[in-house]
PDB file of C-alpha atoms in Angstrom:
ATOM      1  CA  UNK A 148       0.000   0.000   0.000  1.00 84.00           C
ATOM      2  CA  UNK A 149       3.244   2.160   0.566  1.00 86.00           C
ATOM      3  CA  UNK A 150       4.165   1.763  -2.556  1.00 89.00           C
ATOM      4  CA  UNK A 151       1.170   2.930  -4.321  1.00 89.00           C
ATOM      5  CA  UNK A 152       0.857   6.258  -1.557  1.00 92.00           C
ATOM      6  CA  UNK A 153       4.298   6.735  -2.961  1.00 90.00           C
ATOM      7  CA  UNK A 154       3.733   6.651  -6.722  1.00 89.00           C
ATOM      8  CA  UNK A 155       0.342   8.437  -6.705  1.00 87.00           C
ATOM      9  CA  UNK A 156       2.402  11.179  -4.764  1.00 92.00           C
ATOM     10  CA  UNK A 157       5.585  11.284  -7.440  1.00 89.00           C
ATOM     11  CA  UNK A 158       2.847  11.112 -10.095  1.00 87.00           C
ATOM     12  CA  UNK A 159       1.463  14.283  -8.747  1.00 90.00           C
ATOM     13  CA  UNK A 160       4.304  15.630  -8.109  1.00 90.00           C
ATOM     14  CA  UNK A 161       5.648  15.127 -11.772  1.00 88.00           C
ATOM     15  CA  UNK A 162       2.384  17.271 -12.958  1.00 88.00           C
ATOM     16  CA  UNK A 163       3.404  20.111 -10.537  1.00 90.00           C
ATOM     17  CA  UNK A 164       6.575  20.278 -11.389  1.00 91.00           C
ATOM     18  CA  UNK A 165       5.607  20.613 -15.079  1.00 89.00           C
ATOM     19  CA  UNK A 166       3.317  23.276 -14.818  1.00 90.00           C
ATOM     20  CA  UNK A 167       5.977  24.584 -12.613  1.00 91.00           C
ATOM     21  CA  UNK A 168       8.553  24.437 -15.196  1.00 91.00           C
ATOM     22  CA  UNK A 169       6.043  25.580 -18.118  1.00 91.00           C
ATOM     23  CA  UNK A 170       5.115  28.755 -16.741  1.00 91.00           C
ATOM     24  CA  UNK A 171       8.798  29.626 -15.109  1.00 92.00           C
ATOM     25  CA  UNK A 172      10.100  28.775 -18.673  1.00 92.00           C
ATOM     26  CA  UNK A 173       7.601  31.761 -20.356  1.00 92.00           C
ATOM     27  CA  UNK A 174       9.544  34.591 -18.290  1.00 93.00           C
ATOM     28  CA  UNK A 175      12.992  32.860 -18.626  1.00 95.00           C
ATOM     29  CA  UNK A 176      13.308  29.800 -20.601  1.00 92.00           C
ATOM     30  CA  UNK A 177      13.396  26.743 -20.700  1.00 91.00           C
ATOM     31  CA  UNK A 178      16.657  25.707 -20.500  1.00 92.00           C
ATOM     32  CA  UNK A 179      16.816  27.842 -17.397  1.00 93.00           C
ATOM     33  CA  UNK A 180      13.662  26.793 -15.712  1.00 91.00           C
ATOM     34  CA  UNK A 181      15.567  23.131 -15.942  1.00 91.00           C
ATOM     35  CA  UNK A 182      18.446  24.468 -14.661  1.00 93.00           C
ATOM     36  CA  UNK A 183      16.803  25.495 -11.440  1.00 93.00           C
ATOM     37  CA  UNK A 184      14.607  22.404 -11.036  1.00 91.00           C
ATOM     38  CA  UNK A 185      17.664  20.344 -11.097  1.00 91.00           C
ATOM     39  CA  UNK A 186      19.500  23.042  -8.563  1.00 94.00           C
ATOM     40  CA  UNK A 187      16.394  22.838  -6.066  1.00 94.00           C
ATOM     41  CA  UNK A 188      16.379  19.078  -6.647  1.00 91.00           C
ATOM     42  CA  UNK A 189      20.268  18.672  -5.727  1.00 93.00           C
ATOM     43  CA  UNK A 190      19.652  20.862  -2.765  1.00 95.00           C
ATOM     44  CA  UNK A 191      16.679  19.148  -1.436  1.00 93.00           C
ATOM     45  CA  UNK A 192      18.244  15.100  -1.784  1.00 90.00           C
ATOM     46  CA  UNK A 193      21.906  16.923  -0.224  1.00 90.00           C
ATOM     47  CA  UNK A 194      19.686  18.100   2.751  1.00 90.00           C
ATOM     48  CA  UNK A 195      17.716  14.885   2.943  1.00 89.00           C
ATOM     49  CA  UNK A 196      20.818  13.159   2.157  1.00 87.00           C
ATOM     50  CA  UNK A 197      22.870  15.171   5.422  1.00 86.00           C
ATOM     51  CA  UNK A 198      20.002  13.927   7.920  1.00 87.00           C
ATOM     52  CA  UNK A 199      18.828  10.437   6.773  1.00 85.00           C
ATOM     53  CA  UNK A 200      22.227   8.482   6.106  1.00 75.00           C
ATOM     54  CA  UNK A 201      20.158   5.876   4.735  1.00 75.00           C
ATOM     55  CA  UNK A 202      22.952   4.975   2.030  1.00 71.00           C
ATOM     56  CA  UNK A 203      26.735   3.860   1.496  1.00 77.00           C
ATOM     57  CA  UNK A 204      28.796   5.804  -0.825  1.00 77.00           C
ATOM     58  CA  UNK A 205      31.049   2.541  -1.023  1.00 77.00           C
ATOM     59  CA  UNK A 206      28.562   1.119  -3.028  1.00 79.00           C
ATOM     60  CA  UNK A 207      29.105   3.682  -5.978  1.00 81.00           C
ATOM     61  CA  UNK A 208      31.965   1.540  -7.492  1.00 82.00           C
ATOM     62  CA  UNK A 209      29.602  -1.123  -7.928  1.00 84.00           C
ATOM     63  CA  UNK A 210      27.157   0.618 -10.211  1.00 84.00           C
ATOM     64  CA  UNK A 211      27.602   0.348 -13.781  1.00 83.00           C
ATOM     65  CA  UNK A 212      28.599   3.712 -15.687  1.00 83.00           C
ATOM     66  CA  UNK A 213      25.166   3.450 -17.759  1.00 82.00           C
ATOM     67  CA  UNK A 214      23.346   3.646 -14.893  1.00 83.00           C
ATOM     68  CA  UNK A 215      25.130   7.076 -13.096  1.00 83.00           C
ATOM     69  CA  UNK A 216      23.961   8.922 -15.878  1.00 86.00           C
ATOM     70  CA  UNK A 217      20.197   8.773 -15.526  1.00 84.00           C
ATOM     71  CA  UNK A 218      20.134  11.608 -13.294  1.00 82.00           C
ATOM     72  CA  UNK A 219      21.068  13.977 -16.967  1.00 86.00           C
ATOM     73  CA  UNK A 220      17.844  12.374 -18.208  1.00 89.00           C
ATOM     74  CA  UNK A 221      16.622  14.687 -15.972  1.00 88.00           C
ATOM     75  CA  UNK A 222      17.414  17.740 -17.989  1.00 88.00           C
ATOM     76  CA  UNK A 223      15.879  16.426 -21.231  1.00 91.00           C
ATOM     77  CA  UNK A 224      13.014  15.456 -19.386  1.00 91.00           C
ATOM     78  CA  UNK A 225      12.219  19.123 -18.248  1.00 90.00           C
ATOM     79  CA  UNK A 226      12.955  20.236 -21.803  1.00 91.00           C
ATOM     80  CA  UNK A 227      10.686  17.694 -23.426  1.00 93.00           C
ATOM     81  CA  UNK A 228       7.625  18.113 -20.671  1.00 91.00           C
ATOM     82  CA  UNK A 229       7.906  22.125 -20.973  1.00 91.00           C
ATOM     83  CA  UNK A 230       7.980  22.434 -24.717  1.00 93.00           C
ATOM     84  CA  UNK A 231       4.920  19.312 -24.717  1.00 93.00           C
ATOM     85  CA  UNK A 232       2.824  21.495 -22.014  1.00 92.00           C
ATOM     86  CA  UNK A 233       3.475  24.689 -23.803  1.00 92.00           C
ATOM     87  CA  UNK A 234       2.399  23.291 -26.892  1.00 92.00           C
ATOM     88  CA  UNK A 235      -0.092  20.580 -26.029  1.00 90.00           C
ATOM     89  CA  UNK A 236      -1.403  21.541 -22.581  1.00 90.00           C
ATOM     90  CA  UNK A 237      -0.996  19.581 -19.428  1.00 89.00           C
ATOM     91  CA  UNK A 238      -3.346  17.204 -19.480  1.00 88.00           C
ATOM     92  CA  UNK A 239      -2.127  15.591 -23.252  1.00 89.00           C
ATOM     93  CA  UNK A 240       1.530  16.019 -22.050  1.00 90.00           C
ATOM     94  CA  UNK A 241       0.258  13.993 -18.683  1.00 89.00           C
ATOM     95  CA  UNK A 242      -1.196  11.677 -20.815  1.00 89.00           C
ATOM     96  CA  UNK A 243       1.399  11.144 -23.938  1.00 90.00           C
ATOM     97  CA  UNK A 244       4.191  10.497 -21.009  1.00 91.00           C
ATOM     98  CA  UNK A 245       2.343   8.032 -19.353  1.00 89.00           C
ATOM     99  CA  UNK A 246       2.020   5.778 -22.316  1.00 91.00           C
ATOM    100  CA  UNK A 247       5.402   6.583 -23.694  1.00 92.00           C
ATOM    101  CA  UNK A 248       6.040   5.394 -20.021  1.00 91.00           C
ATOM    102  CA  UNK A 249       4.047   2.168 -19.962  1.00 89.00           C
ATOM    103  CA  UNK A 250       5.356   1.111 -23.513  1.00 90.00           C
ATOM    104  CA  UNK A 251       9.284   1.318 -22.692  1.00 92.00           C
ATOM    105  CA  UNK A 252       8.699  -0.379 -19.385  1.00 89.00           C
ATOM    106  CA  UNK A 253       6.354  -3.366 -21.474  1.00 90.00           C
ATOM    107  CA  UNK A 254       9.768  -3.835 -23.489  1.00 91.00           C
ATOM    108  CA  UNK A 255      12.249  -3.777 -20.385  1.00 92.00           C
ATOM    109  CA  UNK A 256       9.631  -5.921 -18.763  1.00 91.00           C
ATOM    110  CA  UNK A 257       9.180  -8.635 -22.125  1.00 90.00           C
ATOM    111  CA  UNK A 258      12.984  -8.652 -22.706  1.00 92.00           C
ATOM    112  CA  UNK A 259      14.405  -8.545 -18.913  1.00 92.00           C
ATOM    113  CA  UNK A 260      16.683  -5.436 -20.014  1.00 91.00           C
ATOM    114  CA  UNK A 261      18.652  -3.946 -17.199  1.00 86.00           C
ATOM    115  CA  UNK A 262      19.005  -6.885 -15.231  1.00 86.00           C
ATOM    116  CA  UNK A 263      15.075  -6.946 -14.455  1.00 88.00           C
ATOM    117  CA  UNK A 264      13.345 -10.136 -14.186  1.00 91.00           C
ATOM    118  CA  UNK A 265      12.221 -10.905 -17.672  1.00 92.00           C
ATOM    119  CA  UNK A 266       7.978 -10.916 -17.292  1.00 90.00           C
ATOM    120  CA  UNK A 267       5.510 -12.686 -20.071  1.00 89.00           C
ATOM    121  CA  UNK A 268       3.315  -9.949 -21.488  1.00 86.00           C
ATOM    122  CA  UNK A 269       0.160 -10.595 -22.375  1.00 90.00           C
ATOM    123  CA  UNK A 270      -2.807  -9.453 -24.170  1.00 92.00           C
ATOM    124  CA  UNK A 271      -4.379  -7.629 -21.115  1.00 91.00           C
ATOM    125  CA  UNK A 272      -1.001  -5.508 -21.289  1.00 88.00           C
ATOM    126  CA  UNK A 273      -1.786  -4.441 -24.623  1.00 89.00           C
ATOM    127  CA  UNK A 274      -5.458  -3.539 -24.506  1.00 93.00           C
ATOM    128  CA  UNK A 275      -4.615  -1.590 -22.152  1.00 90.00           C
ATOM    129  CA  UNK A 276      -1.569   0.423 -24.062  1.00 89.00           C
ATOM    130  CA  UNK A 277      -4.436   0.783 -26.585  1.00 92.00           C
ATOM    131  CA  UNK A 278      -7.134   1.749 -24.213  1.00 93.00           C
ATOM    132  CA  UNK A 279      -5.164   4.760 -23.284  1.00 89.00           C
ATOM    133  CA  UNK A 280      -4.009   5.804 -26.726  1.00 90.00           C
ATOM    134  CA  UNK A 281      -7.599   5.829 -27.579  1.00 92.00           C
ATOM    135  CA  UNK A 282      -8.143   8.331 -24.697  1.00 88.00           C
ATOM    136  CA  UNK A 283      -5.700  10.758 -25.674  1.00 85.00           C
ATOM    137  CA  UNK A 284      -7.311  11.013 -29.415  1.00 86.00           C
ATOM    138  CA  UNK A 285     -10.418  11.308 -27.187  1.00 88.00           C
ATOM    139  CA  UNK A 286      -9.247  14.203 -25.033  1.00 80.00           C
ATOM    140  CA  UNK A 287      -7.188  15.511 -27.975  1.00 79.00           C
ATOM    141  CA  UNK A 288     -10.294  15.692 -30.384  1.00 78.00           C
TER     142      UNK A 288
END
């Protein structure tokens, strides 16, 4: 149950954050707007970071080089949500990045990539991947 508090709060969060981004990109850009999202982001996990020592730093040799870079996603991210928002609105940005989402985990999930456990997708899977793309041409048109 956790788990689902958790991603119903980053999922809400992610939409903030969007709008956020969208609106401080109009009076200085977008490039910018990411720029300070990532800043404020740093600051906040150093902070949390100082206080919950939840973590070993040891560890960080054991992580493969791929995988330290997914934090510069981050960046592109912003850029693509801002410009989609801008030009789209919220809700079809919402909407667009939750199936692009869904799809690219289906794939990491059929073909185990990334050392997950490799899971049999089924039909269900993909009527709903279509169920969704039919609502965005729904709230699009």
């Amino acid at each position: 149950m956790r788990g689902i508090l958790f991603a119903c709060l980053g999922g809400a969060l992610i939409t903030l954050q969007g709008v956020a981004n969208s609106r401080i990109s109009q009076d200085i850009g977008v490039w910018q707007a990411a720029t300070i999202t990532q800043l404020t982001g740093f600051i906040v996990s150093l902070f949390i970071l100082i206080f919950v020592r939840d973590g070993k730093w040891q560890g960080i040799k054991q992580v493969k080089p791929l995988y330290l870079i997914g934090g510069a996603f981050a960046a592109i991210i912003i850029f693509s949500n801002v410009t989609a928002i801008q030009k789209a609105g919220a809700t079809l940005t919402i909407s667009a990045v939750l199936i692009a989402q869904l799809s690219l985990t289906l794939l990491i999930d059929g073909n185990g990539w990334f050392g997950v456990v490799k899971q049999k997708m089924r039909l269900p899977q993909f009527i709903g991947i279509g169920m969704m793309i039919a609502g965005v041409f729904i709230l699009r048109f």
